[in-house]
PDB file of C-alpha atoms in Angstrom:
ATOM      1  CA  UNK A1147       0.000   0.000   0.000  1.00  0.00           C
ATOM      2  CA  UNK A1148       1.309   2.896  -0.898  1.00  0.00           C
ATOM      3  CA  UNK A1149       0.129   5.998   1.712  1.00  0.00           C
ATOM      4  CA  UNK A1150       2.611   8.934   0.922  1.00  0.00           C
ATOM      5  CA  UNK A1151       2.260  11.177  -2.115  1.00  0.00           C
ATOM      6  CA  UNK A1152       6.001  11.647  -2.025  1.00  0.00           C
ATOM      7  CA  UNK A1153       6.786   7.782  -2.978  1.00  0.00           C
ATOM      8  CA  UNK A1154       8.745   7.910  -6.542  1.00  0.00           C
ATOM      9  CA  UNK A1155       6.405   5.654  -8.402  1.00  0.00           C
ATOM     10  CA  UNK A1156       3.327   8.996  -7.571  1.00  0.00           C
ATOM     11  CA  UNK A1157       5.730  11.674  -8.334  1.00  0.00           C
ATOM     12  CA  UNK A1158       6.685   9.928 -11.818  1.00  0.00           C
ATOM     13  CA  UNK A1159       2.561   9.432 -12.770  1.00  0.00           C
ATOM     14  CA  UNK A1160       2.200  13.190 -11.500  1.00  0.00           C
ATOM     15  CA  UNK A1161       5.106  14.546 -14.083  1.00  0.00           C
ATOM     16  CA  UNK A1162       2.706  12.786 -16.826  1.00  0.00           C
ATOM     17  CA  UNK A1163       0.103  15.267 -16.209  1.00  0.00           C
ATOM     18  CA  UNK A1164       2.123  17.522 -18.200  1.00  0.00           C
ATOM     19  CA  UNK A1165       3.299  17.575 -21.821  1.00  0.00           C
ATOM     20  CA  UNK A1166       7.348  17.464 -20.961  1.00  0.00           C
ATOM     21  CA  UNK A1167       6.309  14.779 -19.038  1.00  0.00           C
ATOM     22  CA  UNK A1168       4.805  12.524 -21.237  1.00  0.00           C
ATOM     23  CA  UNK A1169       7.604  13.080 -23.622  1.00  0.00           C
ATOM     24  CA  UNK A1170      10.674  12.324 -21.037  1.00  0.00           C
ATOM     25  CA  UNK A1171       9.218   9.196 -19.831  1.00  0.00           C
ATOM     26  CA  UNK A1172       7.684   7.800 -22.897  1.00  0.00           C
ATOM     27  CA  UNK A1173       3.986   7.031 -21.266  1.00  0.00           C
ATOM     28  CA  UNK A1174       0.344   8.998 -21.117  1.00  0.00           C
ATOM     29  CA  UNK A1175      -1.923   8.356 -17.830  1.00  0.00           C
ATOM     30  CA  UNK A1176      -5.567   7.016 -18.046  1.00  0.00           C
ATOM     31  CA  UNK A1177      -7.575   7.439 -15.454  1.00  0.00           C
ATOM     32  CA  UNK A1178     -11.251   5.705 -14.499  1.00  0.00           C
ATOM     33  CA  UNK A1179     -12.467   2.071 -14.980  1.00  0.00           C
ATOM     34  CA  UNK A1180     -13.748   3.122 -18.559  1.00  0.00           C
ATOM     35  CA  UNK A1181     -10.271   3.897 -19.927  1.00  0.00           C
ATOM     36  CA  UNK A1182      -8.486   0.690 -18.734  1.00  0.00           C
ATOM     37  CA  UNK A1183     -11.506  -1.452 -19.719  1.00  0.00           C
ATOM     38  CA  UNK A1184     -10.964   0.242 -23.345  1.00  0.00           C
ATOM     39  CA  UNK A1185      -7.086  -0.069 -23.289  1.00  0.00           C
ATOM     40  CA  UNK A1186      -7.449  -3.971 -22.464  1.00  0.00           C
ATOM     41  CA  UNK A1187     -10.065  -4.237 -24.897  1.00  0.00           C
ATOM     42  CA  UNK A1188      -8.063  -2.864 -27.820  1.00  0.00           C
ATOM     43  CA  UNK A1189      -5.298  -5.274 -26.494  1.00  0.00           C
ATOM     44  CA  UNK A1190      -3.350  -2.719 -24.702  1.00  0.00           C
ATOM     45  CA  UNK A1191      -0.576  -3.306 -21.749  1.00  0.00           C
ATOM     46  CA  UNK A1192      -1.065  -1.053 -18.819  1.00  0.00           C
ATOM     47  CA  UNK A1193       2.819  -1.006 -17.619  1.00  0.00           C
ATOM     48  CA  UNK A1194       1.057   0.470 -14.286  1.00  0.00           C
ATOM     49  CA  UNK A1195      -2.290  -0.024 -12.401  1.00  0.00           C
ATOM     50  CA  UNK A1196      -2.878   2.183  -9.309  1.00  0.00           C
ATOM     51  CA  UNK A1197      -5.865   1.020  -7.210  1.00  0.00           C
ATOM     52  CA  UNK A1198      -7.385   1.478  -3.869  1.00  0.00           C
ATOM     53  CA  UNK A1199      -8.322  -1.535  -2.038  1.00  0.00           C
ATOM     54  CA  UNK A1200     -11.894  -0.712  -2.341  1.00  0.00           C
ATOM     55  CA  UNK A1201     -11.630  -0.607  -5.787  1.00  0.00           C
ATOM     56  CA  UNK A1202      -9.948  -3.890  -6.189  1.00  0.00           C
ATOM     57  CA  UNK A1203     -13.074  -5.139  -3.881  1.00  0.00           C
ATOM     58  CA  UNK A1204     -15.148  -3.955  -6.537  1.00  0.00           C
ATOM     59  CA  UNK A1205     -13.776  -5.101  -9.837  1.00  0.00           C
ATOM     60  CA  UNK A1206     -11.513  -7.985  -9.013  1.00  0.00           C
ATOM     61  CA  UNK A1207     -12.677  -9.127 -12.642  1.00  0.00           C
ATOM     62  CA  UNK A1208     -11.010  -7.008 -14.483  1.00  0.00           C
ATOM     63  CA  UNK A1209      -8.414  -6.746 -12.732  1.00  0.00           C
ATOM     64  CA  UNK A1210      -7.823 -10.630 -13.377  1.00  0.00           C
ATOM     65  CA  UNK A1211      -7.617  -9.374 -17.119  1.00  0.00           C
ATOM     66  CA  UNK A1212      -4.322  -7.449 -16.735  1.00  0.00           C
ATOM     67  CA  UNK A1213      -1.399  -8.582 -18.544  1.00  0.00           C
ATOM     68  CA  UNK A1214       0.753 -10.558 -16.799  1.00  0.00           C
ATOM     69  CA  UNK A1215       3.463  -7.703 -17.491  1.00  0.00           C
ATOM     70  CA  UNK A1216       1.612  -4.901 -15.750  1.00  0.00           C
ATOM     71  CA  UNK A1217       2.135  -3.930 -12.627  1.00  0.00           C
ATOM     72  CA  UNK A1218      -0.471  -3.569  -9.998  1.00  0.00           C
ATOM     73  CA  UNK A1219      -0.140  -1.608  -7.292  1.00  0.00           C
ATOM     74  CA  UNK A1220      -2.417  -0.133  -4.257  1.00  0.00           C
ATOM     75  CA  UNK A1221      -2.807   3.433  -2.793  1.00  0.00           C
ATOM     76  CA  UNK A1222      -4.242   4.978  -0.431  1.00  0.00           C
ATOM     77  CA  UNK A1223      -7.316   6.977  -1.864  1.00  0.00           C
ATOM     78  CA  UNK A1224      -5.162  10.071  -1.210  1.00  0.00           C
ATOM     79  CA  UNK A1225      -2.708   9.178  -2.533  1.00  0.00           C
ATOM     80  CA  UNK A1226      -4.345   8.155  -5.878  1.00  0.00           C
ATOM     81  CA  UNK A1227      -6.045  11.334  -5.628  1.00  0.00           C
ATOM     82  CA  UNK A1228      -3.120  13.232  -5.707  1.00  0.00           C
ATOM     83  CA  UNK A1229      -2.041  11.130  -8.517  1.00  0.00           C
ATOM     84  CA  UNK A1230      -4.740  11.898 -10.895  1.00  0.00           C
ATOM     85  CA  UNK A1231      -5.512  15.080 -12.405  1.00  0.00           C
ATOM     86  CA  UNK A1232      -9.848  14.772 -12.357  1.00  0.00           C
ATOM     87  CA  UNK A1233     -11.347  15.930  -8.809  1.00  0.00           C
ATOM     88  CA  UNK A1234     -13.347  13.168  -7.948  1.00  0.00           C
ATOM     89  CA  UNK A1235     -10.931   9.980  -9.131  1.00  0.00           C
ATOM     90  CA  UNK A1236     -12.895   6.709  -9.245  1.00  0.00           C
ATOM     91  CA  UNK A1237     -10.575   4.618  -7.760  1.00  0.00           C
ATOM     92  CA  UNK A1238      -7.621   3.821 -10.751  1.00  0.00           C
ATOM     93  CA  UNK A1239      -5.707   4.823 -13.014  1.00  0.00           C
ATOM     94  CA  UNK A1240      -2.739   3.226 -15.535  1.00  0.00           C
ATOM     95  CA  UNK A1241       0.145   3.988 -17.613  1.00  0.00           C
ATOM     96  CA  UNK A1242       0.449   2.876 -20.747  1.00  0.00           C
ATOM     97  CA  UNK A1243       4.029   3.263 -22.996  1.00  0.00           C
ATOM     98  CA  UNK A1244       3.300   5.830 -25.975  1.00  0.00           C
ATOM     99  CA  UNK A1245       5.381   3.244 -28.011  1.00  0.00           C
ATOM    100  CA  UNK A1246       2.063   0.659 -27.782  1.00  0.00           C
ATOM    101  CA  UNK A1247      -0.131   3.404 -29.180  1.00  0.00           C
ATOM    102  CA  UNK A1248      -1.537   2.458 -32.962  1.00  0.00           C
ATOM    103  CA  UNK A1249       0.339   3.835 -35.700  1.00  0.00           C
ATOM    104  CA  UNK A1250       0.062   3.811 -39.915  1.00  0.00           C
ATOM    105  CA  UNK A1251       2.100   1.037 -41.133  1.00  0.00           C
ATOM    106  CA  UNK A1252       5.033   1.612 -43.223  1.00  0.00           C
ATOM    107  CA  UNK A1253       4.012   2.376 -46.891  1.00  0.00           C
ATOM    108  CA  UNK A1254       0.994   1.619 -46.456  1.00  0.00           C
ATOM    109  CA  UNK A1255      -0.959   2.912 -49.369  1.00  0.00           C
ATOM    110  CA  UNK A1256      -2.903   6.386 -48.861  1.00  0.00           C
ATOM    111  CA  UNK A1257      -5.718   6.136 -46.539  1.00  0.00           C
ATOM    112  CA  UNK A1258      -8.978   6.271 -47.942  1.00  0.00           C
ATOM    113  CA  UNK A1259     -10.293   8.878 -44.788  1.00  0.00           C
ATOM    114  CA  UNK A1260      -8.681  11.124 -43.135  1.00  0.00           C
ATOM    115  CA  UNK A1261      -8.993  13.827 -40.663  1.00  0.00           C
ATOM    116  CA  UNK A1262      -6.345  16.612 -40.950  1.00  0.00           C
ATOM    117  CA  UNK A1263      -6.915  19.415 -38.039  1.00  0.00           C
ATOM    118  CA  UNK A1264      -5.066  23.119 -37.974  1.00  0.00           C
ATOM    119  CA  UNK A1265      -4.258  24.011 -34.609  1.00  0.00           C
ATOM    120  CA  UNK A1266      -7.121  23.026 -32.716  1.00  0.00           C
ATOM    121  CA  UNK A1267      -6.676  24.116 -28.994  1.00  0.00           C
ATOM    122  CA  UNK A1268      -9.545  23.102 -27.100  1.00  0.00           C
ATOM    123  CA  UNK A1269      -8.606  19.831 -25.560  1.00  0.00           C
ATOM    124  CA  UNK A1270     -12.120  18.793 -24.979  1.00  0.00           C
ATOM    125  CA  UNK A1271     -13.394  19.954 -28.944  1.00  0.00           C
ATOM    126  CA  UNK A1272     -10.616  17.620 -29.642  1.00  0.00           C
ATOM    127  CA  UNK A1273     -11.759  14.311 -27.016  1.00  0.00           C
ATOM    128  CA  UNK A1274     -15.020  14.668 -28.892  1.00  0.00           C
ATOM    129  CA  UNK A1275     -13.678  15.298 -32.520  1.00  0.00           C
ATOM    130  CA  UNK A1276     -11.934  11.752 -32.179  1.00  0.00           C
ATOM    131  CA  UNK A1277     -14.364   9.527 -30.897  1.00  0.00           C
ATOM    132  CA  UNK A1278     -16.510  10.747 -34.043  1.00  0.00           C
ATOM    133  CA  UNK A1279     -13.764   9.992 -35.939  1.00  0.00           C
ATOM    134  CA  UNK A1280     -13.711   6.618 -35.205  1.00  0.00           C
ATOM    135  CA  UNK A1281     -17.705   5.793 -35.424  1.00  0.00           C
ATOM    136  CA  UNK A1282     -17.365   7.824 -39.042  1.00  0.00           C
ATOM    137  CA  UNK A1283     -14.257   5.297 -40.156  1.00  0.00           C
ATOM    138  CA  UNK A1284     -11.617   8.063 -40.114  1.00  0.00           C
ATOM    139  CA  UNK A1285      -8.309   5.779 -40.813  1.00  0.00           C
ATOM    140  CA  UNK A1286      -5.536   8.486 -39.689  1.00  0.00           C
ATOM    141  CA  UNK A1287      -5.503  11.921 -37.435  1.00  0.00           C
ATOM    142  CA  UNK A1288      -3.356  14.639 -38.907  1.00  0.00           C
ATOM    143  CA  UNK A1289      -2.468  17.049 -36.270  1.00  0.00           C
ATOM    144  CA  UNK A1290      -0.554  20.401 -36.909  1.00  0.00           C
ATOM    145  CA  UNK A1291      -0.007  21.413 -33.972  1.00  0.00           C
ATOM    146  CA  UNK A1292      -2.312  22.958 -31.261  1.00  0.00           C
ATOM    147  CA  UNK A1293      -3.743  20.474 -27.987  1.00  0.00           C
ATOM    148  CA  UNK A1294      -1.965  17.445 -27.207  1.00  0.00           C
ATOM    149  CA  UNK A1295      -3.689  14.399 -28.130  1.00  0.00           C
ATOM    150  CA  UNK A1296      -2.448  12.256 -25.101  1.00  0.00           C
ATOM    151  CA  UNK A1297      -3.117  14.717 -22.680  1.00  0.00           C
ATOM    152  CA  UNK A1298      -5.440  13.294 -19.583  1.00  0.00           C
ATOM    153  CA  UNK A1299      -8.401  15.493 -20.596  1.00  0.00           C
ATOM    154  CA  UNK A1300      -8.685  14.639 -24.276  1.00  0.00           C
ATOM    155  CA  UNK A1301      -7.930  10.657 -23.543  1.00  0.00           C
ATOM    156  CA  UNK A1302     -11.037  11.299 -21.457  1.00  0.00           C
ATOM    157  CA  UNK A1303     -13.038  13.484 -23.391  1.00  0.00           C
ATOM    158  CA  UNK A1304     -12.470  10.773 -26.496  1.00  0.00           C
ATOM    159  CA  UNK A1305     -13.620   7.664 -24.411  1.00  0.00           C
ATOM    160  CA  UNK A1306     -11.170   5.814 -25.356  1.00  0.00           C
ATOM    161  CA  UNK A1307     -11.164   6.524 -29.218  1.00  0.00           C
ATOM    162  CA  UNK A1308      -7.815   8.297 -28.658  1.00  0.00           C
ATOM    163  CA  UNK A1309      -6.395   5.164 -27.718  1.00  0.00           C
ATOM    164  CA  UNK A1310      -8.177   3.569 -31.477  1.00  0.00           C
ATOM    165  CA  UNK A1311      -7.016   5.996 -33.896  1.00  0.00           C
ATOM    166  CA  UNK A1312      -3.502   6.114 -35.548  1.00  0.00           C
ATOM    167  CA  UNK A1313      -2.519  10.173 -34.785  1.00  0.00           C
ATOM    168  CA  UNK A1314       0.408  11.914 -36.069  1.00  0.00           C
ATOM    169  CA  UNK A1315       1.181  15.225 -34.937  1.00  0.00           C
ATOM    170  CA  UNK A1316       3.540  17.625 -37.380  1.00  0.00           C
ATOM    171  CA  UNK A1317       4.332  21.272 -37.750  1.00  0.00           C
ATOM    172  CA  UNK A1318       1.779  23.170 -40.099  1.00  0.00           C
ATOM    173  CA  UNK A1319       4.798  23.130 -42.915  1.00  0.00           C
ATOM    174  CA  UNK A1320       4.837  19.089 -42.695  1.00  0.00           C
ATOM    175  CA  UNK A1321       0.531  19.085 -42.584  1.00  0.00           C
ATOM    176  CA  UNK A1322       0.791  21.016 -46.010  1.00  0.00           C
ATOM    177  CA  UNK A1323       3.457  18.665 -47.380  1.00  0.00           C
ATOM    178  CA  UNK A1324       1.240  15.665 -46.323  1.00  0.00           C
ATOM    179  CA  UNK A1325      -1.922  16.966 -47.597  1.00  0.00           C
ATOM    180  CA  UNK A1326       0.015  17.711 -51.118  1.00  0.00           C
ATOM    181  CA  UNK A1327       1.180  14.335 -51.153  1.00  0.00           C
ATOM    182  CA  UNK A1328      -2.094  12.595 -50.812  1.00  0.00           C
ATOM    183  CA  UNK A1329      -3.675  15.174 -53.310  1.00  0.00           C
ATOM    184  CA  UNK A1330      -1.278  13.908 -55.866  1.00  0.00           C
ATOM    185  CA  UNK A1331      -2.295  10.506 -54.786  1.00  0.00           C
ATOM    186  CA  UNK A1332      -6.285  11.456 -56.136  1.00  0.00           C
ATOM    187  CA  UNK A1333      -7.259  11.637 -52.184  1.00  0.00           C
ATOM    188  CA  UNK A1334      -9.889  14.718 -52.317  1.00  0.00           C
ATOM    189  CA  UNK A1335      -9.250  17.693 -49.818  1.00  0.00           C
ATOM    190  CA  UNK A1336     -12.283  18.644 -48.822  1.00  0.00           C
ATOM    191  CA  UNK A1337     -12.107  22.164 -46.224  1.00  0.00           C
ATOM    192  CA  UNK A1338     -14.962  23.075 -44.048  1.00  0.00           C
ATOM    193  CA  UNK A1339     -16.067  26.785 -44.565  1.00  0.00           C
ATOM    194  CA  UNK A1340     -18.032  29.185 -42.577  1.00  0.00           C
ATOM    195  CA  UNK A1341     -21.245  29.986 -44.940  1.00  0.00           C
ATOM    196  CA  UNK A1342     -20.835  33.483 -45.759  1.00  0.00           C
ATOM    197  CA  UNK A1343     -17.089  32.594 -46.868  1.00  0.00           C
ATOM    198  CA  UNK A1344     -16.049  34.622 -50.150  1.00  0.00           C
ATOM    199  CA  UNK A1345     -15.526  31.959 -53.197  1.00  0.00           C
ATOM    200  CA  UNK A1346     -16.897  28.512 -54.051  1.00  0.00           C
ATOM    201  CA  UNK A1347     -18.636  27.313 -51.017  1.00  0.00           C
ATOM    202  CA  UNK A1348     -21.590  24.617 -51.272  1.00  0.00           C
ATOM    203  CA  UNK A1349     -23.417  22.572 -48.539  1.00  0.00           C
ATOM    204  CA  UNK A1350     -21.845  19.730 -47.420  1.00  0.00           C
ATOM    205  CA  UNK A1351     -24.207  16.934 -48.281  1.00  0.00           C
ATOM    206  CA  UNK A1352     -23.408  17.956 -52.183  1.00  0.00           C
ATOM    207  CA  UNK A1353     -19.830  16.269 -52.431  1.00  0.00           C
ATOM    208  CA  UNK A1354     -19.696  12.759 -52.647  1.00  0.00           C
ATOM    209  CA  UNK A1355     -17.668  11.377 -49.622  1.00  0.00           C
ATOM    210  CA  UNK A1356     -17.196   8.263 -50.769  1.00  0.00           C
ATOM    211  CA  UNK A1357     -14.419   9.117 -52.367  1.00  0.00           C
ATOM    212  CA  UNK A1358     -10.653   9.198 -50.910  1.00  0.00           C
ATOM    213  CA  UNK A1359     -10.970  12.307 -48.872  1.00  0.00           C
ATOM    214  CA  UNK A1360      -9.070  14.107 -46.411  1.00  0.00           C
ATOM    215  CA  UNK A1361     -11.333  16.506 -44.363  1.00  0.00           C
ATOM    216  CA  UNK A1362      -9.991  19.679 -42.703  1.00  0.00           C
ATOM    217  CA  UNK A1363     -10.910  21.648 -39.794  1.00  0.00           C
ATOM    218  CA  UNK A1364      -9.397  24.984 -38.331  1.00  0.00           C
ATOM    219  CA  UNK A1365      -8.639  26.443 -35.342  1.00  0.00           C
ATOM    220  CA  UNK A1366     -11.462  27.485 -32.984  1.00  0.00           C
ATOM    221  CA  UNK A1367     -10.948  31.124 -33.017  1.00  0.00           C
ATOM    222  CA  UNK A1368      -8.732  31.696 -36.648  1.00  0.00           C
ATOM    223  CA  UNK A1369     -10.214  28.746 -38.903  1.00  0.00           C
ATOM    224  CA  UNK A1370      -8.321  27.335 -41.400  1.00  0.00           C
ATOM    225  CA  UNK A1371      -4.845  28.700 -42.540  1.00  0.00           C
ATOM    226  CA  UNK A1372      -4.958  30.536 -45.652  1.00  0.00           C
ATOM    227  CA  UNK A1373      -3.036  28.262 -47.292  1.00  0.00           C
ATOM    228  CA  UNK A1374      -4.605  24.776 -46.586  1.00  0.00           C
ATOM    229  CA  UNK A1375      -7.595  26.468 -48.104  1.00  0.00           C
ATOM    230  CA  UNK A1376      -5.962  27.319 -51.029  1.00  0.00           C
ATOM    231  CA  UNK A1377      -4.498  23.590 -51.098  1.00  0.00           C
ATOM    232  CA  UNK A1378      -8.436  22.032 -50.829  1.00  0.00           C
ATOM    233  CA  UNK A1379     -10.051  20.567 -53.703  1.00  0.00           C
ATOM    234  CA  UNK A1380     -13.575  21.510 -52.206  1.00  0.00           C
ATOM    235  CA  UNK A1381     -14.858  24.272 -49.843  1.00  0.00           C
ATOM    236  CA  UNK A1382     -18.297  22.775 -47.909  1.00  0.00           C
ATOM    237  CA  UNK A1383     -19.837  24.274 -45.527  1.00  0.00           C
ATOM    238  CA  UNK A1384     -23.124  23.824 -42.946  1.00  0.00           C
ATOM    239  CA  UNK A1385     -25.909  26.104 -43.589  1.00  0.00           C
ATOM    240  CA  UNK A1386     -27.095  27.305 -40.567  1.00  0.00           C
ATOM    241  CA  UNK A1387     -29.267  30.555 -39.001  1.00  0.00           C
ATOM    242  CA  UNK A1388     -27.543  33.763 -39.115  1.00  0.00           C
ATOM    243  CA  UNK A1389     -28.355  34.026 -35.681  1.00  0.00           C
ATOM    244  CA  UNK A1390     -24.776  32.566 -34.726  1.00  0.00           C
ATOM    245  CA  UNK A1391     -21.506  33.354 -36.585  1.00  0.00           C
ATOM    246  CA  UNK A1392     -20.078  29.795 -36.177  1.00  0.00           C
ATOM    247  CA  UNK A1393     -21.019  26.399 -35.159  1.00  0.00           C
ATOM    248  CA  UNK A1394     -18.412  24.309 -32.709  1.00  0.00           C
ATOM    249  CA  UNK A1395     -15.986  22.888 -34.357  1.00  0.00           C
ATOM    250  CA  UNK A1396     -16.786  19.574 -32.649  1.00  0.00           C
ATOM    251  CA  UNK A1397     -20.776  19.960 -33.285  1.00  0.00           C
ATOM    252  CA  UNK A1398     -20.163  20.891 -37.147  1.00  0.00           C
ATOM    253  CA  UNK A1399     -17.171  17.614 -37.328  1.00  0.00           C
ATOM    254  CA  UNK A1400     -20.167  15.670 -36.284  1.00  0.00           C
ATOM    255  CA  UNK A1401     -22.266  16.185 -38.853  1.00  0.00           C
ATOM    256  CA  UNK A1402     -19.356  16.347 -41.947  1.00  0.00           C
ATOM    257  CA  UNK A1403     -17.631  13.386 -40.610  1.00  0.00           C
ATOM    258  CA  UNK A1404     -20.713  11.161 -40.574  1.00  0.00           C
ATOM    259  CA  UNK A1405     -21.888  11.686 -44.283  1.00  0.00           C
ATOM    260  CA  UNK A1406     -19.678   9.707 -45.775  1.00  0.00           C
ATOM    261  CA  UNK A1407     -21.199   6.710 -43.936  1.00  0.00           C
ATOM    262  CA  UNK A1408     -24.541   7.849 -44.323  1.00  0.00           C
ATOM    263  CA  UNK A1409     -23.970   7.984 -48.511  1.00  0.00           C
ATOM    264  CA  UNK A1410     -21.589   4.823 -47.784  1.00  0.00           C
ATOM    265  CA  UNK A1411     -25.198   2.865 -46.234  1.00  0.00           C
ATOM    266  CA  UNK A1412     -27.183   3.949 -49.803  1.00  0.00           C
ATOM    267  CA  UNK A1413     -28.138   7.669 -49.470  1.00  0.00           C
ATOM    268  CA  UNK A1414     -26.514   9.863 -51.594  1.00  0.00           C
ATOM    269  CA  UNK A1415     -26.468  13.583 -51.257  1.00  0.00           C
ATOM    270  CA  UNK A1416     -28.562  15.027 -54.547  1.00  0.00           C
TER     271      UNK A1416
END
């Protein structure tokens, strides 16, 4: 049992609440039954499980599911607390090594769907843009920049789909080499627009998805940089009242990312 928050084993899972963290030792931190149920679901190996004893009491089930190489240890609940970063911790939380994490396979052909995002900062816009991602079929994350993806409150905010989806995050130089690389490829960039944008705009549910396509979204505040519009095949956009400048980011992802399967299942746009 481990009672002190000063014990090295809680100081190392407290320096991965923080980006510089994560990157010197090599692991993220999940927290909640949810996210370890999802990690050993998708075949995952938690290096570390921290538990209280009431906990364990609880769900000695899955804890029988842990890889014989993780590590299970107990703590004190205030000392877990102290380890986690959400108020109200539910009892665990686990490591997992960043190395385990899905990625594209070496040349691999290009995907067929792909979401490519410009700076997004919001870490909880981008929890929620992910798991839609993976019910829509996205294949690969492109991330220039902005939030980081393995950060506690997106793994949370994605339920898991973090975890699912093969992300790579690049400089906005290396996003516009990418996405000119698949263009030449025949994969369709497709950039989502506010309505009243000046040039060739047209409502979403008028492209046909179904074709390779990379989809784009901006920043929160800024959009999308000048010149991955200028890069993308096709500007769409979401009509919507005037009574709002802007839809979320996450809200309007919903609703682009999902028509390809909707024309996919028989129902084309006109």
């Amino acid at each position: 049992m481990i009672r002190s928050v000063r014990n090295p084993l809680i100081q190392a899972v407290r320096r991965l609440h923080r980006s510089s963290g994560r990157l010197d030792q090599g692991r993220l931190l999940l927290e909640g039954t949810h996210l370890l149920q999802e990690a050993l679901g998708l075949g995952l190996r938690p290096e570390l499980v921290l538990a209280t004893p009431d906990w364990l009491s609880r769900h000695g089930a899955l804890s029988q599911q842990l890889p014989d190489s993780s590590r299970l240890r107990t703590a004190s609940p205030e000392v877990l607390a102290a380890a986690a970063t959400t108020r109200h911790p539910d009892g665990v939380l686990l490591t997992l090594a960043v190395a385990d994490l899905p990625t594209p396979a070496a040349g691999a052909s290009p995907p067929d769907f792909v979401l490519a995002l410009d700076r997004l900062q919001d870490p909880g816009n981008l929890g929620t843009l992910l798991r839609t991602a993976l019910a829509a079929g996205v294949e690969r994350v492109w991330l220039a920049e902005g939030a980081d993806p393995l950060q506690p409150k997106v793994l949370r905010a994605s339920s898991g789909a973090a975890l699912a989806l093969p992300i790579e995050r690049m400089t906005a130089p290396e996003l516009l080499s990418r996405l000119a690389g698949a263009q030449a490829c025949g994969v369709q960039l497709v950039a989502a627009m506010v309505p009243e944008v000046a040039g060739e705009v047209r409502p979403y549910w008028e492209l046909d998805w179904c074709r390779p396509t990379v989809l784009l979204l901006g920043n929160e505040g800024a959009g999308l940089a000048p010149e991955l519009a200028r890069l993308a095949d096709r500007w769409v956009t979401i009509p919507h009242s005037p009574a709002v400048e802007s839809l979320n980011v996450a809200a309007a992802a919903a609703l682009l990312l999902l028509e390809r399967p909707r024309q996919a299942h028989g129902r084309p746009g006109p």
